[in-house]
Amino acid sequence: MNWREEYPPLIDVDESLKDYVKGELKSYYLYLYKWHELEKECMSLGCSTGGSIIQMPDGWSDRKSPQQRYSDKLFELEEKQKEFEQKLDKIDRLISVLNGKYYDVTKEYVMKRRCKNAKQVGNELKIEEDTVKKYAERAISQICSRNSNIL
């Protein structure tokens, strides 16, 4: 498939944008988990202060010192971590337009529970199950209308 050769079908842009926002909100804790995993990996890297270039068993050497390999790996992990930081920061900006129950419902129902268990969320927030779902949809609509550059 080559996207350059594709012609976009007629779509409901507003609905597609809402789906995108909802998907990003639902992915928040996955992004957070991945960020923490990369953080742990960065912290667990060890670096020897000495050493020499080691000849590999197949006769090939990468000609890098242990310090250089450590530095390269740390840089790679930090770059991956930055990608997740940007995604998390973006979601924080998106939900910053919400307040009160809309924020609470979005955080609990959409982000933490991934749009499942509306009844349980309703019990915790002392609102009806249907209200949880309505608030979630309204919150996503507010996010879309109050953030001009979502994509």
XYZ file of C-alpha atoms in Angstrom:
151
model
C 0.000 0.000 0.000
C 1.365 3.408 -0.944
C -0.379 6.323 0.751
C 0.742 8.713 -1.995
C -1.405 6.811 -4.464
C -4.438 6.751 -2.168
C -7.191 9.297 -2.557
C -8.904 10.047 0.747
C -12.497 8.824 0.888
C -15.226 11.124 2.073
C -15.027 11.087 5.833
C -16.636 12.868 8.726
C -13.649 14.918 9.865
C -15.159 15.822 13.243
C -15.981 12.203 14.049
C -12.543 11.042 12.927
C -10.903 13.705 15.089
C -12.957 12.603 18.102
C -11.922 8.996 17.490
C -8.280 10.081 17.309
C -8.502 12.054 20.565
C -10.295 9.200 22.314
C -7.618 6.780 21.131
C -4.833 9.025 22.400
C -6.548 9.433 25.777
C -7.002 5.677 26.053
C -3.299 5.192 25.261
C -2.112 7.570 28.004
C -1.240 4.879 30.531
C 0.442 2.733 27.886
C 2.661 5.705 27.014
C 3.310 6.335 30.708
C 4.212 2.683 31.263
C 6.608 2.688 28.295
C 8.230 5.930 29.524
C 8.848 4.381 32.954
C 10.231 1.188 31.401
C 12.701 3.229 29.367
C 13.578 5.245 32.481
C 14.335 2.018 34.369
C 16.439 0.791 31.475
C 18.394 4.059 31.406
C 19.013 3.805 35.134
C 20.072 0.160 34.947
C 22.738 0.725 32.321
C 26.158 0.220 33.747
C 29.340 1.621 32.355
C 32.799 0.296 32.947
C 35.394 3.035 33.274
C 38.108 0.956 31.691
C 38.432 -1.593 28.985
C 39.744 -2.098 25.552
C 38.389 -2.789 22.121
C 37.321 -6.406 22.169
C 37.713 -8.707 19.207
C 34.395 -10.448 18.660
C 34.356 -14.260 18.209
C 33.601 -13.973 14.508
C 36.644 -11.780 14.021
C 34.620 -8.566 13.765
C 35.091 -5.644 16.112
C 32.817 -2.662 16.413
C 35.860 -0.546 17.386
C 33.890 1.130 20.151
C 34.944 1.426 23.719
C 32.557 0.280 26.438
C 31.990 3.944 27.248
C 30.994 4.687 23.651
C 28.603 1.706 23.555
C 27.110 2.886 26.861
C 26.750 6.414 25.538
C 25.163 5.218 22.281
C 22.671 2.996 24.111
C 21.798 5.755 26.576
C 21.258 8.224 23.730
C 19.000 5.733 21.915
C 16.912 5.129 25.048
C 16.617 8.847 25.785
C 15.444 9.514 22.219
C 12.731 6.872 22.545
C 11.791 8.317 25.910
C 11.457 11.807 24.399
C 8.872 10.477 21.950
C 6.749 9.242 24.840
C 7.285 12.491 26.766
C 5.956 14.422 23.783
C 2.885 12.188 23.573
C 2.234 12.518 27.309
C 2.707 16.291 27.200
C 0.290 16.499 24.285
C -2.374 14.557 26.172
C -1.823 16.755 29.237
C -2.412 19.817 27.037
C -5.527 18.260 25.515
C -7.203 17.530 28.843
C -6.145 20.839 30.373
C -9.264 22.418 28.839
C -11.507 20.245 31.014
C -12.610 20.924 34.548
C -14.787 19.425 37.245
C -16.706 16.261 36.447
C -15.632 16.314 32.788
C -12.007 16.048 33.829
C -12.763 13.393 36.451
C -14.792 11.256 34.037
C -12.175 11.589 31.312
C -9.366 10.603 33.671
C -11.196 7.668 35.262
C -13.438 6.337 32.510
C -11.627 7.129 29.268
C -7.980 7.114 30.314
C -7.728 4.654 33.201
C -10.547 2.244 32.347
C -10.375 2.686 28.550
C -14.151 3.325 28.275
C -15.109 0.234 30.250
C -16.946 -0.183 33.560
C -19.022 2.992 33.341
C -21.215 1.785 36.190
C -18.254 1.380 38.542
C -16.870 4.793 37.576
C -20.332 6.264 38.133
C -20.493 4.755 41.615
C -17.057 6.151 42.468
C -17.919 9.626 41.148
C -21.503 9.471 42.468
C -23.162 9.900 39.073
C -25.261 7.631 36.861
C -23.744 5.208 34.356
C -25.384 7.014 31.414
C -24.074 10.324 32.724
C -20.531 8.925 32.738
C -20.830 8.042 29.053
C -22.409 11.403 28.171
C -19.750 13.336 30.077
C -17.021 11.362 28.329
C -18.441 12.192 24.889
C -18.940 15.846 25.811
C -15.420 16.051 27.205
C -13.965 14.703 23.968
C -16.071 17.210 22.027
C -14.768 20.016 24.259
C -11.196 18.878 23.730
C -11.685 18.899 19.958
C -13.355 22.317 19.912
C -10.889 24.022 22.271
C -7.650 22.665 20.807
C -6.973 24.050 17.360
C -3.912 21.976 16.474
C -4.638 18.462 17.642
C -2.987 16.732 14.705
